[in-house]
C-alpha atoms as an extended CHARMM CRD file, in Angstrom:
* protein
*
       183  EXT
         1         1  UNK       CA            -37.2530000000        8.0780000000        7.4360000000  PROA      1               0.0000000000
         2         2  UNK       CA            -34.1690000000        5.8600000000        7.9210000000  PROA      2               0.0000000000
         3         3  UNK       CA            -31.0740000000        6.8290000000        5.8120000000  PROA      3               0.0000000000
         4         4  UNK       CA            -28.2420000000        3.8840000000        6.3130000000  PROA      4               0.0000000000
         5         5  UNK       CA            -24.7830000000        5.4270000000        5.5260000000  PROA      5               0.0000000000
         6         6  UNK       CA            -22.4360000000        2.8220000000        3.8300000000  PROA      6               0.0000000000
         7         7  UNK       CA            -18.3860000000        3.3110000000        3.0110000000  PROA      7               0.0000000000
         8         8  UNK       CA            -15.3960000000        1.6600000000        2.6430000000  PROA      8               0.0000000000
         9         9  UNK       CA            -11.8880000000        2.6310000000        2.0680000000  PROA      9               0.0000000000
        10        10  UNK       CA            -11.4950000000        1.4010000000       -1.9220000000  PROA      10              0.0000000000
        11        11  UNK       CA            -13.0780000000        0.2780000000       -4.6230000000  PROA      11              0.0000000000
        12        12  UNK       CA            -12.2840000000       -3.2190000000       -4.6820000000  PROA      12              0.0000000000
        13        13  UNK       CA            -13.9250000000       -3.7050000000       -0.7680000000  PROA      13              0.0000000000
        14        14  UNK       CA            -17.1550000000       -5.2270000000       -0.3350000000  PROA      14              0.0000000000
        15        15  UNK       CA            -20.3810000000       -3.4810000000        1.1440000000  PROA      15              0.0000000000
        16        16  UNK       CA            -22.6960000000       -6.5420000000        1.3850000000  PROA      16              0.0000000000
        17        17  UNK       CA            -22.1160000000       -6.8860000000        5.2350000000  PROA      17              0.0000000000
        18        18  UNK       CA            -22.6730000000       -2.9150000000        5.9110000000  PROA      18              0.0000000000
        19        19  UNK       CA            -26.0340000000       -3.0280000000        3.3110000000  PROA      19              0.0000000000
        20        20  UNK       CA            -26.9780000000       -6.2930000000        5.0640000000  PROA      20              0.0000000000
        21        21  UNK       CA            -27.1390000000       -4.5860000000        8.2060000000  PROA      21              0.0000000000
        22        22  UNK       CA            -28.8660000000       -1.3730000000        7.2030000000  PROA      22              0.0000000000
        23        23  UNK       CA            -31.8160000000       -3.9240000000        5.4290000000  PROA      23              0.0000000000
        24        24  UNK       CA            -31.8830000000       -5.5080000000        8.6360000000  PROA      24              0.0000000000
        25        25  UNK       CA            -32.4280000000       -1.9340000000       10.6760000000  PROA      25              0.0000000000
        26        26  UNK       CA            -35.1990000000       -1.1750000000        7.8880000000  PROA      26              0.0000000000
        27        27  UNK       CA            -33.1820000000        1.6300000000        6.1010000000  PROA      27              0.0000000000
        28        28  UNK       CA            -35.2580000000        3.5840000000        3.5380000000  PROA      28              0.0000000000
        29        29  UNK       CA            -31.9210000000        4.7410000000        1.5660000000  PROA      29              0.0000000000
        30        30  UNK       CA            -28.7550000000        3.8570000000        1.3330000000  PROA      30              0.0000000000
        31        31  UNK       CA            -25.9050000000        6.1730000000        0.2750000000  PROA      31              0.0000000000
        32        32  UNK       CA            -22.3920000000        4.1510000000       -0.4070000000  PROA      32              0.0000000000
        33        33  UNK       CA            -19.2210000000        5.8120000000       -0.4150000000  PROA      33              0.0000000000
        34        34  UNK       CA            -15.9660000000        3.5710000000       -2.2750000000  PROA      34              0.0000000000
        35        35  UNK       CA            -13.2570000000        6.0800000000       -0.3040000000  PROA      35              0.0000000000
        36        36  UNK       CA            -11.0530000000        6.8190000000        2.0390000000  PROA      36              0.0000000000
        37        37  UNK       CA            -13.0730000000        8.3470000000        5.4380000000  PROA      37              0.0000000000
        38        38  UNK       CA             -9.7710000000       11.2180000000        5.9670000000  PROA      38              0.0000000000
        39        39  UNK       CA            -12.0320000000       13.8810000000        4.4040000000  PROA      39              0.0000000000
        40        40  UNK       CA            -15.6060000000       14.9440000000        4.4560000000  PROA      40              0.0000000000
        41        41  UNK       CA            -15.4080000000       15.6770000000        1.1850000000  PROA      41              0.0000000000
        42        42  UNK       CA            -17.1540000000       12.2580000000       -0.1130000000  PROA      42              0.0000000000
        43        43  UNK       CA            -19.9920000000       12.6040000000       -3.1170000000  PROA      43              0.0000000000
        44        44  UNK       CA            -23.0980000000       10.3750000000       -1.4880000000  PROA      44              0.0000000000
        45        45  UNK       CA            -21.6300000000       11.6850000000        2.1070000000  PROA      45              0.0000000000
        46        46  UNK       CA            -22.5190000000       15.0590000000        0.6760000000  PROA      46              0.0000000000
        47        47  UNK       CA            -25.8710000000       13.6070000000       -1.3400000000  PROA      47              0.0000000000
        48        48  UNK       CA            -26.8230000000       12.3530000000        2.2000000000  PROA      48              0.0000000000
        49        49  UNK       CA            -26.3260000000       15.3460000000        3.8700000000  PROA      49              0.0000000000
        50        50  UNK       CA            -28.1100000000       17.4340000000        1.4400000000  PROA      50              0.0000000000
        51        51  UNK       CA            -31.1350000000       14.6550000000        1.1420000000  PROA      51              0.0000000000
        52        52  UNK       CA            -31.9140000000       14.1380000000        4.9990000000  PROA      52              0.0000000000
        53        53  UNK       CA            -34.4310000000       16.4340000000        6.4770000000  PROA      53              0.0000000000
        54        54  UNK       CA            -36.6200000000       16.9470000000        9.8540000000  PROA      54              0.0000000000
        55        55  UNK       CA            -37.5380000000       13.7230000000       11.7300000000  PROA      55              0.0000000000
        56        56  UNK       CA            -35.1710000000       11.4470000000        9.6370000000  PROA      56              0.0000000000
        57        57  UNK       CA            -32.4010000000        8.9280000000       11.2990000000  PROA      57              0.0000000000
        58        58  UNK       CA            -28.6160000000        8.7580000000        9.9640000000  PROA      58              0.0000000000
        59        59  UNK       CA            -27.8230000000        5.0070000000       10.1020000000  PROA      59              0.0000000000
        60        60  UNK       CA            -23.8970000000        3.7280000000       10.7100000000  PROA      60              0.0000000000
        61        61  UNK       CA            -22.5310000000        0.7420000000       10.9450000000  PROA      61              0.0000000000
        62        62  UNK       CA            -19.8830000000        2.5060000000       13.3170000000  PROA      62              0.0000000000
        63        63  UNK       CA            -18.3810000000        5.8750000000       13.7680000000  PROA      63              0.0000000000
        64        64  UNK       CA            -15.2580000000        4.9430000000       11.6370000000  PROA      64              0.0000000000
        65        65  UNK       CA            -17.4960000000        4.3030000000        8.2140000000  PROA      65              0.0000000000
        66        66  UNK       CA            -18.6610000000        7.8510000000        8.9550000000  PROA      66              0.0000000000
        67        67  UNK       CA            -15.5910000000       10.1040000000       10.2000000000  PROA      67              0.0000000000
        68        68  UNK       CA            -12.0680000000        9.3120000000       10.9280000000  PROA      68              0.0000000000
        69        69  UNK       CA            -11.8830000000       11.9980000000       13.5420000000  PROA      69              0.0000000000
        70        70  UNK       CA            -13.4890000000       13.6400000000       16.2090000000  PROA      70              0.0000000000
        71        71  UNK       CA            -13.7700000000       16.9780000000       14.9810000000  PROA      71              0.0000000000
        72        72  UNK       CA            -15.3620000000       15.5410000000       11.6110000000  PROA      72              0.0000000000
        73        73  UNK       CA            -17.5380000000       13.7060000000       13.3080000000  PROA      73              0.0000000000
        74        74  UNK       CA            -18.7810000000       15.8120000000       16.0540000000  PROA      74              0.0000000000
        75        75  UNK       CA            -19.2560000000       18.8440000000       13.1840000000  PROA      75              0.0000000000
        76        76  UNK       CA            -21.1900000000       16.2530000000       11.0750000000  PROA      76              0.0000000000
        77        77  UNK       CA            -22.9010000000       15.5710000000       13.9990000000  PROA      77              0.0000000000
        78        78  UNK       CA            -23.9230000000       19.0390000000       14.7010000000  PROA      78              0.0000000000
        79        79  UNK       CA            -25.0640000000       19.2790000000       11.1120000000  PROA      79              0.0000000000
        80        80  UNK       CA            -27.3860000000       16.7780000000       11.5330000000  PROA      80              0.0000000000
        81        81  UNK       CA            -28.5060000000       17.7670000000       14.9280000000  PROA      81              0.0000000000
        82        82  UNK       CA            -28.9350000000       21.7660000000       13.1850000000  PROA      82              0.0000000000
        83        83  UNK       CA            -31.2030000000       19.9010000000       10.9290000000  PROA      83              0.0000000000
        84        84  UNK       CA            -33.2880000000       17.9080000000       13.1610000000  PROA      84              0.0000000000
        85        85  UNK       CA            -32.0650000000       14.6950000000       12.5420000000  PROA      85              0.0000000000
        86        86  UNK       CA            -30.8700000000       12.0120000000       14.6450000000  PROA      86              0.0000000000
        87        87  UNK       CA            -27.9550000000        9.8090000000       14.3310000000  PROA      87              0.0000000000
        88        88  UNK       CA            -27.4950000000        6.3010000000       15.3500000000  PROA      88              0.0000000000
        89        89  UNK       CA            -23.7500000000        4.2510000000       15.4510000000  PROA      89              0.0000000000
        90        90  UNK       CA            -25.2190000000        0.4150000000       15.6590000000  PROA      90              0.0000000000
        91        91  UNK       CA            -21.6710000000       -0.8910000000       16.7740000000  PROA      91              0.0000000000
        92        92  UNK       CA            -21.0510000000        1.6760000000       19.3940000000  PROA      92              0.0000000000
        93        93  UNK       CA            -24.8970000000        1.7000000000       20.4090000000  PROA      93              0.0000000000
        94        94  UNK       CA            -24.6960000000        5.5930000000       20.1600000000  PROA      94              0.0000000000
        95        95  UNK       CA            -28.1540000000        7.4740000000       19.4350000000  PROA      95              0.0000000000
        96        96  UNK       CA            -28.2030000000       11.2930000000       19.7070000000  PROA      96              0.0000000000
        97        97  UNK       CA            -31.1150000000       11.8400000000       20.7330000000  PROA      97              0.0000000000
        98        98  UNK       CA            -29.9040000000       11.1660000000       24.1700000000  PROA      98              0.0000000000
        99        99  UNK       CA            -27.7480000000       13.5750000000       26.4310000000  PROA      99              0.0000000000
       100       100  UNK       CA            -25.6830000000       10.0640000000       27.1650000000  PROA      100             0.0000000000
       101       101  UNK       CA            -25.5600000000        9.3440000000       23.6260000000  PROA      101             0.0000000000
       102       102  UNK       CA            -24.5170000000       12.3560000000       22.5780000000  PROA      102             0.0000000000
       103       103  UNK       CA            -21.4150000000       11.9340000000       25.5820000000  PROA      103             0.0000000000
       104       104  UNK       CA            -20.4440000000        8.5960000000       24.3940000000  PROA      104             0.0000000000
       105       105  UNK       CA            -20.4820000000        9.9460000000       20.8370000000  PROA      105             0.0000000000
       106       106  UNK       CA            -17.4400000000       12.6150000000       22.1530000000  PROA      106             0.0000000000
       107       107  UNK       CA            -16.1000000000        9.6480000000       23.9480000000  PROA      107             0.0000000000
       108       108  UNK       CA            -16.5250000000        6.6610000000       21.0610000000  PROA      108             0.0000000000
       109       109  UNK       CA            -14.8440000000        9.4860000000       18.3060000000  PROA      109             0.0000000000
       110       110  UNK       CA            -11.8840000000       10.1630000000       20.2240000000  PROA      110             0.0000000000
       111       111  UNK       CA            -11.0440000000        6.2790000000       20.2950000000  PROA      111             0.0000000000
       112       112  UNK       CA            -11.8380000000        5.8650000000       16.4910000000  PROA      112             0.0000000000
       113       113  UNK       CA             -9.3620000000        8.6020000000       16.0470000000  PROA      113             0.0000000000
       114       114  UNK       CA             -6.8010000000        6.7790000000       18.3680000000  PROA      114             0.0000000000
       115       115  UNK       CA             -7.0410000000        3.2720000000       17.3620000000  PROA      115             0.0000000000
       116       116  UNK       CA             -6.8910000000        5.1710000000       13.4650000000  PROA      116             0.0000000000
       117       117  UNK       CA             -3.6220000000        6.7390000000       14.7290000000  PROA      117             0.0000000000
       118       118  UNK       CA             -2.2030000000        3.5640000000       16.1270000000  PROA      118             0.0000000000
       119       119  UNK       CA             -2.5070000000        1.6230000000       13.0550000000  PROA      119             0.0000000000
       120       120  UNK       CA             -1.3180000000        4.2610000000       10.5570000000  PROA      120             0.0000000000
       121       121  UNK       CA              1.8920000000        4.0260000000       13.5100000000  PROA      121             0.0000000000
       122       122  UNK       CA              2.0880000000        0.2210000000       13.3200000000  PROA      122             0.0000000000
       123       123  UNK       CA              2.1790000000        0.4020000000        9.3870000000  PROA      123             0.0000000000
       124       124  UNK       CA              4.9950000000        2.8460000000        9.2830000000  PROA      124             0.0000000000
       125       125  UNK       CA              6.7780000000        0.8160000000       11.8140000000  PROA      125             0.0000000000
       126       126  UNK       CA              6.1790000000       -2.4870000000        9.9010000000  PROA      126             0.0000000000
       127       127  UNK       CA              7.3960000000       -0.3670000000        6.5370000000  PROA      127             0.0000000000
       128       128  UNK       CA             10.4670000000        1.0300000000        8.0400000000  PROA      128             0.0000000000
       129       129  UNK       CA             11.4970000000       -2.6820000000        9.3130000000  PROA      129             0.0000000000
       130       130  UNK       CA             10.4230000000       -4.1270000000        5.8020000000  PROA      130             0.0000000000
       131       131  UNK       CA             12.4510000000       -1.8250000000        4.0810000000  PROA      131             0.0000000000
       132       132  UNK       CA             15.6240000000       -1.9130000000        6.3530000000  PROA      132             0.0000000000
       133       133  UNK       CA             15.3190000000       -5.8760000000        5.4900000000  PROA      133             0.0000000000
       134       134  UNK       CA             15.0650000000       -5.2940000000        1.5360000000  PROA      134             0.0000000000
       135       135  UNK       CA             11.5740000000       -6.0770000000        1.6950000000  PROA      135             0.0000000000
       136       136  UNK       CA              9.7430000000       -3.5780000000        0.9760000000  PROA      136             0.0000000000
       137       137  UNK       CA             10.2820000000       -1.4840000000       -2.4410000000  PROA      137             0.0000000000
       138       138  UNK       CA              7.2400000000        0.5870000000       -2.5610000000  PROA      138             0.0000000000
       139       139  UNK       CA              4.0370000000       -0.0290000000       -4.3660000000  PROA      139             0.0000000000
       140       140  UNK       CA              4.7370000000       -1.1800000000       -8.1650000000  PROA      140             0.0000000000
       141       141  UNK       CA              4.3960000000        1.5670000000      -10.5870000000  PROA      141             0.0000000000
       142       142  UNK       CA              1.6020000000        0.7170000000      -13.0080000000  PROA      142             0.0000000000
       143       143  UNK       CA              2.5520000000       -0.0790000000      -16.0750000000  PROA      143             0.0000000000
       144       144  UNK       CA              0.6530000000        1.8910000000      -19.2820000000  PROA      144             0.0000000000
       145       145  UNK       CA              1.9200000000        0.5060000000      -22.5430000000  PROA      145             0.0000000000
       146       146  UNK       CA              0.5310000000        2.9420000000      -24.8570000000  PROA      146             0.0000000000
       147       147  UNK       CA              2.7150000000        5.5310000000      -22.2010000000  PROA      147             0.0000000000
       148       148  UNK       CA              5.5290000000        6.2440000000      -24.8240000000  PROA      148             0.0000000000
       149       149  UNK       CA              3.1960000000        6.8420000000      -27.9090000000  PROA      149             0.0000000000
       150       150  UNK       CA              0.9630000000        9.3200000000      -25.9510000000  PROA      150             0.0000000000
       151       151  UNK       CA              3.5500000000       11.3100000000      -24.1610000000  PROA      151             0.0000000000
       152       152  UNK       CA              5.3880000000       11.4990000000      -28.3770000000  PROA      152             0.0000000000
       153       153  UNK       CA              1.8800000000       12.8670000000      -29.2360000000  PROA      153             0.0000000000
       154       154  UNK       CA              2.2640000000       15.1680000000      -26.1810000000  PROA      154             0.0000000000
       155       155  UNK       CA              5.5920000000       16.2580000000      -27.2460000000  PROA      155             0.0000000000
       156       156  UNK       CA              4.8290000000       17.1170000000      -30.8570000000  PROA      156             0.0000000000
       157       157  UNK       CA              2.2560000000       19.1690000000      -29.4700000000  PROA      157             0.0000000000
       158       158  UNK       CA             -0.6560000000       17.2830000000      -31.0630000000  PROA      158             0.0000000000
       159       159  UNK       CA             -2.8310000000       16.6260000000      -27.7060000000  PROA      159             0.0000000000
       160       160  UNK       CA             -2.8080000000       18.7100000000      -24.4660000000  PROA      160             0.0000000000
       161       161  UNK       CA             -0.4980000000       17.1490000000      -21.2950000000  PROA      161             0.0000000000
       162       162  UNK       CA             -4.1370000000       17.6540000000      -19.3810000000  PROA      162             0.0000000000
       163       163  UNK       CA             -5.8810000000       15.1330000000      -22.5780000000  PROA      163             0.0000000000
       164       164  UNK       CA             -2.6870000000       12.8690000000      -22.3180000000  PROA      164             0.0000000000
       165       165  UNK       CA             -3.1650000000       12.4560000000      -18.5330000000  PROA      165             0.0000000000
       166       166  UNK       CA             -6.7410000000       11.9870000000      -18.9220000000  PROA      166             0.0000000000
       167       167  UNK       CA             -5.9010000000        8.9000000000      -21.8710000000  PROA      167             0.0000000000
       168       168  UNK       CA             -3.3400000000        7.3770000000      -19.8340000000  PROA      168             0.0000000000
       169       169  UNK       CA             -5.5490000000        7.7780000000      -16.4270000000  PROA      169             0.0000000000
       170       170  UNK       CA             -2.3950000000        9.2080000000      -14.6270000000  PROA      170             0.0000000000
       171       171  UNK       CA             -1.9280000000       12.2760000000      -12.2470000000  PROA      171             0.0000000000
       172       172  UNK       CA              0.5330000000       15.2330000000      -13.1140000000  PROA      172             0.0000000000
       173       173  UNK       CA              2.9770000000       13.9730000000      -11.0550000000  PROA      173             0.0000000000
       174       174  UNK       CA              2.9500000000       10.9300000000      -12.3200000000  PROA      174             0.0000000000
       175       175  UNK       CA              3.0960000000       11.7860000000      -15.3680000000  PROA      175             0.0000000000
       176       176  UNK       CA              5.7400000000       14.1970000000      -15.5290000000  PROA      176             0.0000000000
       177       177  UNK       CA              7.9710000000       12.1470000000      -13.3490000000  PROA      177             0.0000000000
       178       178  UNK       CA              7.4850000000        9.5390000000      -16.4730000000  PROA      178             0.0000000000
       179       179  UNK       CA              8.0930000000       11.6300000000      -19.4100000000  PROA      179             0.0000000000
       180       180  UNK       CA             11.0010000000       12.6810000000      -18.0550000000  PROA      180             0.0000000000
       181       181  UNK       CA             12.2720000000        9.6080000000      -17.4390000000  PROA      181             0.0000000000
       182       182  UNK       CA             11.7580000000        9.5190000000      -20.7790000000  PROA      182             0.0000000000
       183       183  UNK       CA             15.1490000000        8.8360000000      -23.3990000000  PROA      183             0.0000000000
């Protein structure tokens, strides 16, 4: 069985070109992750690894929409592998099965994980030059309306700080920071 392997970095990116491509490869499932590839910890990542058995194929797109490292992806790898399933990088024209594929896998993961490096550098550098010209002020906070009535209920001790977090869709941080900013 072919299982395609679908993700990009945030909710409001597209998938139609990955999906397109795992139709066109004749994938049997597709799992579709709306994350960030840092961690391994990803929900249909995990359903995927749970789901493939014996004789099946792990489809990518490239090694980036599956790990942003080498170490993830060589352990993923290795899960697969302990499992008896293959994996295949279209982009990179990687296939496991192969002692050279399995080389150029090493090889392909260590660039990913460069070229990742090198843009999270060039970002910095473009923030740090943005900011030094009064450019760049940080993201905008988002703005919750209903922020000063919830964080009153909070205060009077009529809902939990963990239920006013979860009505205002904010982190602790966040919403600490806030109420004390509070008057």
């Amino acid at each position: 069985m072919k299982i395609g392997y679908v993700r990009v970095s945030t909710q409001e990116q597209n998938t139609i070109r990955q999906e397109l491509l795992m139709e066109s490869l004749g994938a049997d499932e597709v799992y579709i992750d709306r994350m960030s590839g840092k961690s391994t910890d990803r929900p249909e990542l995990k359903k995927l690894m749970e789901y493939v058995r014996r004789g099946d194929t792990v489809i990518v797109e490239s090694i980036s929409r599956f790990a942003r490292n080498t170490r993830d992806l060589l352990e993923l790898v290795e899960r697969l592998s302990a499992k008896g399933v293959e994996f295949v990088s279209k982009k990179e024209a990687i296939d496991t099965t192969t002692p050279s594929g399995k080389f150029m896998l090493t090889i392909f993961g260590a660039v990913a994980e460069l070229e990742r490096e090198y843009i999270l550098q060039r970002q910095q550098e473009g923030i740090a030059i943005a900011k030094a010209n009064g450019i760049y002020k940080g993201r905008r906070p988002i703005q919750r309306p209903e922020f000063p009535q919830v964080a009153e209920l909070w205060r009077e001790g009529k809902i939990t700080a963990v239920e006013a977090m979860r009505r205002l869709d904010m982190k602790p941080r966040t919403f600490y920071r806030r109420v004390k900013a509070l008057p």
